[in-house]
Structures are given as structure tokens and as C-alpha cells.
Amino acid sequence: TVVDGVRVFSLEAQEGTSEIVPGVSTPTWGFNGDVLGPTLRATRGERVAVEVTNSIDEPTTVHWHGMHLPPDMDGGPHQMVEPGDTWRPTWQIDQPAATLWYHPHPHGRTEEHVYRGLAGMFLLDDDRASGLPDDYGVDDVPVIVQDKRLDDDGRLVLDSDGNEVGLLGSTIVTNGVAGAVHEVTTELVRLRLLNGSTARVYDFAFEDDRPFTHVGTDGGLLPTPYETDHVRLSPGERAEIVVSLAPGSETMLVSRAPDLGGVVAPFAVGANDEFPVLRLSAAPELAAAAPVPVAFEPLADDTVDADDAAVTRRFAIQDRSINGRTMDMDRIDETVRVGDTEIWEVTNLDLFPHNWHVHDVQFQVLDVEGDPPGPELGGRKDTVYLEPRRTYRLAMRFEDFADPDTPYMAHCHLLLHEDQGLMAQFVVT
Ligand code: C2O
Ligand code: CU
């Protein structure tokens, strides 16, 4: 609803019961329902206001992952909402069209809150005509992919069994249900893929290896879409893809064994795992679609000029630490000057997976261990997988929202790692 020109949403975190496996009743948490949450949607330039009510019986928060906004509206661990309370953030949408998402961020408890089902998509639009399929739920489809483990009574088990990366479940749940199907009615379908898992890395493809067009990354459309047959996403990352189906045909979106890049004990961290994700089943007659655009009108925000960088910072990740330190809610790790472009050099010193997420900004991946990134890392990103023993150079600009008192977070989005302290706080002043 729009009240006095402000788009107003309400989200209530609540406990419920859902059939994530059909026929089995599982206690889950959701926003405004039993599991996951509604898709929120707003347009560049609009002001939004959200009423976030906590009806579960422990403190939580809601963080707007990928959103450019003031730090006190960010929903990180400093904006806790106590049980029974309502938090009312408001901000103006000031970034290109993109597939963002929202999820809890209570320090030390994020993995469990997301795993129980608290997550949803937050789609942004702008006034650029993309030419992409855009009929929500018909040919423009959110695909939230998570993995779960259920015990014999159908209860969610959150036990990582000492696994270095956290829990890897063997039940794949797409948009809150195992065995998900989408009925296709148009020649082209746009899938907005979100890795909403706490630890698992997916390599999305189709069972018949059909090619598709990768059109968007975390923070918006790729300036130049490209054709591929797979895309790897680590927890928190998104990809928008467009795939075509013949009338009356079927295919399956799957996850193939992901190349995790030189990890030790790859079997233990999911490098061999393959899953069906979403069955696509096409009607006997399909509505015609316009061809996928070969380029999108570039926006000023699409790239960050690394030549403008005033500061280079290094983040060396090892075990649960960044530069030898673990998260301290009372310590500011980095102070950034408002208006500056910076280069962040992030290295995974371990032989197991990590990734890296920065709040407030979208960054550009300049290079990976000195080499130009692949096309899947082009465009605006807020989360990037860190292959072992490699350095990722990221360029980002901290345009506004100076606030010396309220930090933003930067962390590994393998949520067990984040909970165990692989997180840093930075302020923009
Ligand atoms: Cu999606 Cu700091 O998180
Ligand atoms: Cu990590």
C-alpha cells in the first residue's frame, strides 16, 4: 500500500507449521505466514517504510541484503527487535533494478533464523525498459533455493556435525517446498535465482544442459548478457537467467557438483552433491516472447571507476577471523570516508570455502588473483565466493549516509562462519 507517497510494507516474523516436504508437517518460521516471506517490490526513487514485528519468542532483526540505505535502517545486529516489538525503518530506493532479499541478522543466531525459514525477496525496479519477461509469477519467477535436514518426525535439524562450512542438508527446498514445479506458459522464462542456503554452494544448470542467458547478478542487470549452461552461486548470491522452452516440453533446473576451487576434502563440503531444484513444465501452446536483449542501456551506477580509489584495504580471512580478529560488537574495524571509492582486497587463506558480503554497497570485481573475473562476476555484486588461497580485488564507492555511530557489516555469508565471528564492522564518516 502507498500512504502519503510512501510505500508501506509490514512483515511479522512468526512461528508456524508447513509442509516443506509434501505430506510431512514441519515446524518452521516465516514472515506473515508459515515459511519464507512475501516478495516486496519497490521502484527507484520511491520511499519505503516497513513495519517489522517480532512475534517469535527471541530477539531477531531483518536485514535488507543488497540495499543501499542508511546504517540505522540496515537491520544488522545493532537493530535488534525484541519479542513483541515493532521496528519501523524507512529509506528511499536509490539504486538500479535488482533482485535483493531480506533475512534476519541477530549476531550469533543468523544461521538458525534463516534456516528455520525467515527469508524473502525484495525486488527493485527502475524506469529503464529492460525488455525482459516481467510478468511476476508467470514468466518472471523467484526461485529461492535452500537445503534442509529433517528428522524422522519431520522436524528441522540444525546440526552441522562438525562440518567446517556448516549444515549441508540433503532435502532441497525451492520457494519453501521440496519437488517444486513451475508451469510455463510463455516461450521465455526469467528465473531470479537466490541461494538462500546457510552453507551450500550450488552450480545451477538444466538437466539436459540446454544453454540459457545470464542477464543479471546480485545488484542488477549485466551490461552485456551472455549465454552459458551453468552458474555457480554461493550463499546470499543471486543470478537472473532467461531460458526458453518448446511447447509441451519439460526440463529440470538442477544443481550440479559445484567446482569449489581447490578445497581440501571437497566431498565433505558439498562439492559432489547434485540435486533437482525446479521442474519446468511447458503448456502445449506458449505465448510468444520478445528475444532476450543483447545489451542493456548502461547506467552510471553500473561500474565503479577504480582509478578514483583513495584507499586500499586488506581483509585476510582465516578460520573465523578477519586480519586475525573475530567480530566484536563494540569495536569498529574500519572507518571509511563518505564519498570515497575504495579497493578491498579479500583473501581466503583457508583450504575450505568462504564468501564475502559487504552491506550498503554493490562492488565491482576487478580481478581474481590478478586475472580478470569471468562474465558471471561482471556487473554489480554484493556477495562473492572466495576460492581457497585467492585474492579478490573489489572496487566500491561509499556515496552517502555518513554516520560515525552506527556500523555496517562485512562478513562471510556462510552463516555458521558469520555467527562464529567472521564479520567486521565499518562506519562511513
Ligand atoms: Cu545477507 Cu550481512 O547479510
Ligand atoms: Cu566463511
XYZ file of C-alpha atoms and ligand atoms in Angstrom:
433
model
C 0.000 0.000 0.000
C 1.053 3.590 -0.621
C 0.363 6.118 2.151
C 1.212 9.800 1.508
C 3.588 8.793 -1.272
C 5.395 6.234 0.892
C 5.239 2.546 0.015
C 4.423 0.729 3.243
C 5.093 -2.944 3.952
C 4.549 -4.988 7.049
C 6.433 -8.080 7.996
C 5.672 -10.179 11.036
C 8.167 -12.870 11.987
C 6.152 -15.775 13.337
C 6.301 -19.451 14.160
C 4.244 -21.853 12.097
C 3.983 -25.278 10.567
C 4.408 -26.035 6.902
C 4.717 -28.954 4.515
C 8.110 -28.226 3.051
C 8.057 -31.903 2.176
C 4.507 -32.566 0.962
C 2.604 -34.736 3.444
C 5.027 -34.044 6.309
C 4.283 -31.314 8.791
C 7.380 -29.387 9.876
C 7.614 -26.564 12.428
C 9.062 -23.576 10.565
C 9.320 -19.797 10.877
C 8.064 -17.299 8.326
C 7.134 -13.693 7.704
C 3.350 -13.176 7.519
C 2.972 -16.939 7.102
C 4.437 -20.296 7.986
C 7.637 -20.261 5.953
C 9.621 -17.651 3.975
C 8.001 -14.251 3.410
C 6.184 -12.162 0.824
C 8.094 -10.724 -2.139
C 8.453 -6.997 -1.536
C 8.764 -4.723 -4.550
C 9.580 -1.031 -4.988
C 10.773 1.348 -7.683
C 13.862 3.520 -7.786
C 13.089 6.930 -6.294
C 10.301 5.653 -4.070
C 10.369 5.987 -0.311
C 9.574 2.776 1.519
C 8.628 2.155 5.137
C 8.484 -1.276 6.732
C 6.809 -2.300 9.956
C 8.793 -5.235 11.237
C 7.049 -7.039 14.092
C 8.738 -9.799 16.016
C 6.275 -12.493 17.067
C 8.806 -15.266 17.650
C 9.995 -15.666 21.191
C 13.555 -14.493 20.800
C 15.123 -11.265 19.541
C 15.754 -11.025 15.817
C 16.343 -8.415 13.100
C 15.537 -8.017 9.414
C 18.372 -7.011 7.110
C 17.810 -5.774 3.528
C 20.548 -7.668 1.719
C 21.990 -5.682 -1.199
C 20.171 -2.458 -0.353
C 21.879 0.928 -0.375
C 20.498 2.629 2.745
C 21.468 4.394 5.984
C 23.171 2.156 8.574
C 20.455 2.557 11.211
C 17.885 1.208 8.689
C 20.094 -1.714 7.636
C 18.713 -4.315 10.038
C 22.088 -5.636 11.121
C 22.913 -6.855 14.628
C 22.607 -3.333 16.086
C 18.916 -3.026 15.147
C 17.535 -5.846 17.281
C 13.770 -6.230 17.564
C 12.694 -7.725 20.886
C 9.813 -10.215 21.020
C 6.535 -8.341 20.755
C 8.193 -5.163 19.457
C 7.861 -3.440 16.087
C 10.772 -1.730 14.282
C 9.978 0.871 11.610
C 12.823 1.520 9.157
C 12.281 3.889 6.244
C 14.526 4.850 3.330
C 14.474 5.963 -0.287
C 15.256 3.436 -3.023
C 18.314 4.789 -4.824
C 19.855 2.047 -6.942
C 19.159 0.200 -10.207
C 16.577 -2.544 -10.662
C 17.757 -5.724 -8.952
C 16.856 -8.933 -7.160
C 17.592 -8.295 -3.483
C 16.429 -10.222 -0.449
C 15.781 -9.877 3.268
C 16.625 -12.095 6.217
C 17.384 -11.914 9.971
C 20.836 -10.839 11.211
C 20.941 -11.300 15.011
C 24.578 -11.776 15.983
C 25.325 -15.428 16.700
C 21.839 -16.606 15.670
C 21.590 -15.753 11.956
C 22.179 -19.283 10.678
C 19.319 -20.721 12.706
C 16.854 -17.902 11.973
C 17.392 -18.159 8.212
C 17.400 -21.967 8.313
C 14.046 -22.058 10.124
C 12.534 -20.159 7.206
C 12.883 -16.411 7.714
C 13.768 -15.019 4.269
C 12.108 -13.345 1.305
C 12.858 -11.480 -1.897
C 12.915 -7.704 -2.297
C 12.689 -6.762 -5.979
C 13.641 -3.323 -7.212
C 12.509 -1.762 -10.476
C 13.685 1.300 -12.343
C 12.348 3.193 -15.306
C 14.657 1.546 -17.816
C 12.697 -0.771 -20.103
C 14.724 -3.982 -19.897
C 12.742 -5.921 -22.490
C 12.952 -8.971 -20.209
C 9.974 -11.119 -19.226
C 8.329 -9.258 -16.357
C 5.006 -10.876 -15.531
C 5.660 -11.788 -11.896
C 4.957 -15.434 -11.100
C 4.191 -16.173 -14.755
C 7.347 -15.574 -16.790
C 9.348 -13.723 -14.111
C 9.763 -16.204 -11.326
C 11.510 -16.015 -7.945
C 13.499 -19.168 -7.150
C 14.670 -19.267 -3.523
C 16.830 -22.365 -3.080
C 17.631 -23.786 0.353
C 18.757 -27.098 1.773
C 17.276 -28.667 4.900
C 17.660 -31.728 7.060
C 14.563 -33.303 8.578
C 14.468 -35.903 11.336
C 12.059 -38.870 11.395
C 9.354 -36.694 12.943
C 9.663 -34.102 10.191
C 11.450 -31.588 12.426
C 14.233 -29.401 11.079
C 17.609 -30.475 12.397
C 20.289 -27.835 12.612
C 23.408 -29.786 13.374
C 26.456 -29.274 11.253
C 28.135 -32.414 12.689
C 31.367 -30.507 12.967
C 31.342 -29.751 9.227
C 33.694 -26.857 8.532
C 31.133 -24.975 6.417
C 28.008 -25.582 8.500
C 24.935 -27.696 7.881
C 24.537 -29.282 4.450
C 21.008 -30.649 4.119
C 20.019 -33.273 1.602
C 16.448 -32.028 1.076
C 16.366 -29.224 -1.469
C 13.537 -26.809 -0.864
C 12.594 -24.337 -3.604
C 10.325 -21.449 -2.632
C 9.564 -23.344 0.586
C 8.702 -26.736 -0.912
C 10.606 -29.845 -1.992
C 9.843 -31.078 -5.511
C 8.775 -27.652 -6.793
C 7.234 -27.334 -10.272
C 6.596 -24.233 -12.386
C 4.048 -24.380 -15.209
C 5.492 -22.453 -18.133
C 3.076 -20.555 -20.394
C 5.464 -18.335 -22.387
C 8.356 -19.095 -24.739
C 10.882 -17.470 -22.422
C 11.057 -17.643 -18.654
C 13.136 -15.392 -16.423
C 14.281 -17.091 -13.227
C 15.528 -14.987 -10.329
C 17.794 -17.470 -8.561
C 18.686 -16.847 -4.923
C 20.994 -19.101 -2.963
C 19.166 -18.775 0.358
C 21.088 -21.624 1.953
C 23.187 -21.179 5.030
C 26.275 -23.006 3.750
C 25.748 -24.858 0.482
C 27.203 -23.675 -2.855
C 25.120 -24.566 -5.942
C 26.039 -24.796 -9.586
C 22.748 -24.239 -11.389
C 22.198 -25.830 -14.813
C 19.463 -27.673 -16.691
C 19.312 -31.466 -16.698
C 19.636 -31.516 -20.496
C 22.480 -28.948 -20.418
C 20.454 -26.524 -22.503
C 22.024 -23.070 -22.759
C 20.434 -20.055 -21.102
C 21.178 -16.350 -20.933
C 22.657 -14.941 -17.745
C 21.188 -11.430 -17.574
C 21.703 -10.206 -14.022
C 23.897 -10.550 -10.935
C 23.316 -9.524 -7.302
C 22.898 -5.800 -7.838
C 21.245 -5.575 -11.236
C 21.416 -6.355 -14.921
C 24.705 -7.310 -16.504
C 25.663 -4.614 -19.024
C 26.172 -7.444 -21.526
C 24.151 -10.623 -21.001
C 25.932 -13.797 -22.100
C 24.995 -17.338 -22.952
C 26.143 -20.158 -20.693
C 24.979 -23.522 -19.399
C 25.683 -23.122 -15.697
C 26.082 -20.538 -12.961
C 27.651 -21.069 -9.552
C 26.084 -19.275 -6.580
C 27.362 -19.271 -3.003
C 25.090 -18.395 -0.060
C 23.469 -14.980 -0.492
C 24.312 -14.576 -4.198
C 21.666 -14.109 -6.907
C 21.544 -14.624 -10.671
C 18.836 -13.688 -13.134
C 18.676 -16.064 -16.072
C 16.381 -16.414 -19.085
C 15.662 -19.843 -20.544
C 13.495 -20.919 -23.439
C 11.197 -23.951 -23.602
C 9.476 -25.636 -26.539
C 5.689 -26.073 -26.325
C 4.713 -29.183 -24.377
C 8.292 -29.867 -23.231
C 9.778 -30.283 -19.786
C 13.132 -29.667 -18.241
C 14.580 -29.622 -14.760
C 16.653 -26.887 -13.184
C 19.283 -28.814 -11.254
C 22.357 -28.140 -9.196
C 25.441 -29.974 -10.451
C 28.549 -30.758 -8.428
C 29.990 -27.265 -7.874
C 33.643 -26.513 -8.575
C 34.679 -25.084 -5.212
C 38.168 -24.251 -6.399
C 40.842 -26.367 -4.739
C 39.256 -27.079 -1.375
C 40.622 -29.843 0.816
C 38.109 -32.705 1.421
C 35.704 -31.485 -1.279
C 33.186 -34.305 -0.583
C 32.713 -33.046 2.953
C 31.766 -29.536 1.842
C 29.283 -30.469 -0.883
C 31.480 -30.484 -3.985
C 29.980 -33.790 -5.137
C 26.343 -33.144 -4.421
C 23.734 -32.934 -7.185
C 20.076 -32.078 -6.794
C 16.908 -31.392 -8.743
C 15.760 -27.836 -7.950
C 12.729 -26.855 -10.036
C 10.794 -28.728 -12.706
C 9.686 -26.538 -15.629
C 6.728 -27.917 -17.495
C 5.572 -26.097 -20.632
C 1.972 -25.828 -21.828
C 1.151 -27.267 -25.290
C 0.940 -23.720 -26.621
C 3.147 -20.905 -25.427
C 2.658 -17.159 -25.672
C 5.301 -15.541 -27.878
C 8.099 -13.609 -26.199
C 10.455 -10.896 -27.405
C 14.076 -12.058 -27.853
C 16.462 -11.612 -24.940
C 18.223 -8.243 -25.299
C 21.894 -8.434 -26.279
C 22.760 -5.386 -24.165
C 21.085 -3.182 -21.594
C 21.280 0.567 -21.601
C 24.196 1.223 -19.246
C 23.565 3.201 -16.076
C 26.021 5.497 -14.375
C 25.934 3.139 -11.366
C 26.877 0.073 -13.379
C 30.609 0.435 -12.914
C 32.893 1.870 -10.276
C 35.954 3.713 -11.548
C 38.817 2.019 -9.737
C 41.177 4.825 -10.806
C 39.312 7.023 -8.346
C 40.193 4.755 -5.429
C 41.533 6.703 -2.481
C 42.165 3.774 -0.159
C 43.041 0.095 -0.417
C 42.132 -2.179 2.487
C 43.145 -5.779 3.038
C 40.930 -8.456 4.538
C 42.693 -11.749 5.183
C 40.217 -14.450 6.097
C 41.359 -17.408 8.117
C 39.141 -19.832 10.003
C 36.651 -17.488 11.735
C 38.838 -14.387 11.722
C 39.467 -11.347 9.535
C 43.002 -9.940 9.834
C 43.389 -12.036 12.981
C 40.292 -10.704 14.744
C 36.799 -12.048 15.292
C 33.647 -9.962 15.456
C 33.269 -7.591 18.397
C 30.010 -5.648 18.521
C 31.833 -2.873 20.423
C 34.762 -2.477 18.034
C 34.784 -0.537 14.756
C 37.208 -2.278 12.424
C 37.298 0.137 9.512
C 36.421 3.800 9.030
C 35.553 4.864 5.511
C 35.288 8.476 4.328
C 31.976 9.336 2.744
C 32.262 9.881 -0.995
C 35.369 7.727 -1.343
C 35.914 4.927 -3.785
C 37.905 2.132 -2.172
C 39.523 -1.104 -3.218
C 39.110 -4.033 -0.878
C 41.499 -6.936 -1.315
C 39.925 -10.016 0.203
C 41.862 -13.273 0.549
C 40.632 -16.688 1.631
C 43.690 -18.123 3.397
C 41.914 -21.400 4.168
C 41.510 -24.551 2.102
C 37.756 -24.579 2.608
C 35.011 -22.312 1.246
C 34.204 -18.790 2.382
C 32.472 -15.925 0.672
C 32.349 -12.193 1.235
C 29.387 -9.847 1.573
C 29.507 -6.081 2.123
C 26.488 -4.150 3.372
C 25.290 -0.855 1.832
C 27.259 -1.025 -1.432
C 27.426 -3.003 -4.632
C 31.000 -3.665 -5.693
C 32.752 -4.473 -8.905
C 35.101 -7.463 -9.002
C 38.295 -6.055 -10.564
C 40.328 -9.229 -10.617
C 40.735 -12.646 -9.063
C 44.334 -13.483 -8.168
C 45.378 -10.955 -10.807
C 43.188 -12.338 -13.609
C 40.081 -10.640 -14.964
C 36.921 -12.160 -13.484
C 34.652 -14.385 -15.567
C 31.463 -12.871 -17.026
C 29.402 -14.293 -14.148
C 31.199 -11.871 -11.827
C 30.579 -8.866 -14.072
C 28.104 -6.203 -13.094
C 27.110 -5.156 -9.619
C 27.804 -7.645 -6.837
C 27.331 -7.594 -3.083
C 28.479 -11.149 -2.347
C 31.259 -13.148 -3.952
C 32.515 -16.699 -3.486
C 36.133 -16.876 -2.312
C 38.026 -19.789 -3.741
C 40.785 -21.021 -1.419
C 44.096 -19.165 -1.450
C 42.957 -16.479 -3.861
C 42.751 -12.720 -3.562
C 39.693 -10.909 -4.911
C 40.065 -7.188 -5.586
C 36.763 -5.365 -5.244
C 36.023 -1.711 -6.046
C 33.180 0.122 -4.309
C 32.040 3.647 -3.671
C 30.563 4.838 -0.353
C 28.388 7.604 -1.687
C 26.480 8.890 1.296
C 24.896 8.074 4.678
C 27.755 9.224 6.911
C 27.057 8.117 10.481
C 30.006 7.711 12.850
C 27.901 5.891 15.437
C 26.245 3.073 13.515
C 28.323 0.476 11.700
C 27.600 -1.575 8.612
C 28.779 -5.181 8.425
C 31.105 -7.075 6.098
C 31.267 -10.817 6.552
C 31.308 -14.362 5.277
C 27.761 -15.357 4.226
C 28.302 -18.968 5.221
C 26.119 -18.202 8.183
C 27.820 -20.504 10.682
C 31.057 -18.645 9.989
C 29.320 -15.294 10.375
C 27.764 -16.405 13.672
C 31.131 -17.619 14.892
C 32.726 -14.234 14.315
C 33.799 -13.987 10.664
C 32.385 -10.472 10.493
C 33.796 -6.936 10.648
C 32.138 -3.602 11.364
C 32.783 -0.442 9.350
C 31.477 3.080 9.670
C 31.151 5.721 6.990
C 32.020 9.212 8.288
Cu 22.657 -11.288 3.786
Cu 25.031 -9.295 6.475
O 23.827 -10.334 5.221
Cu 33.286 -18.431 5.754
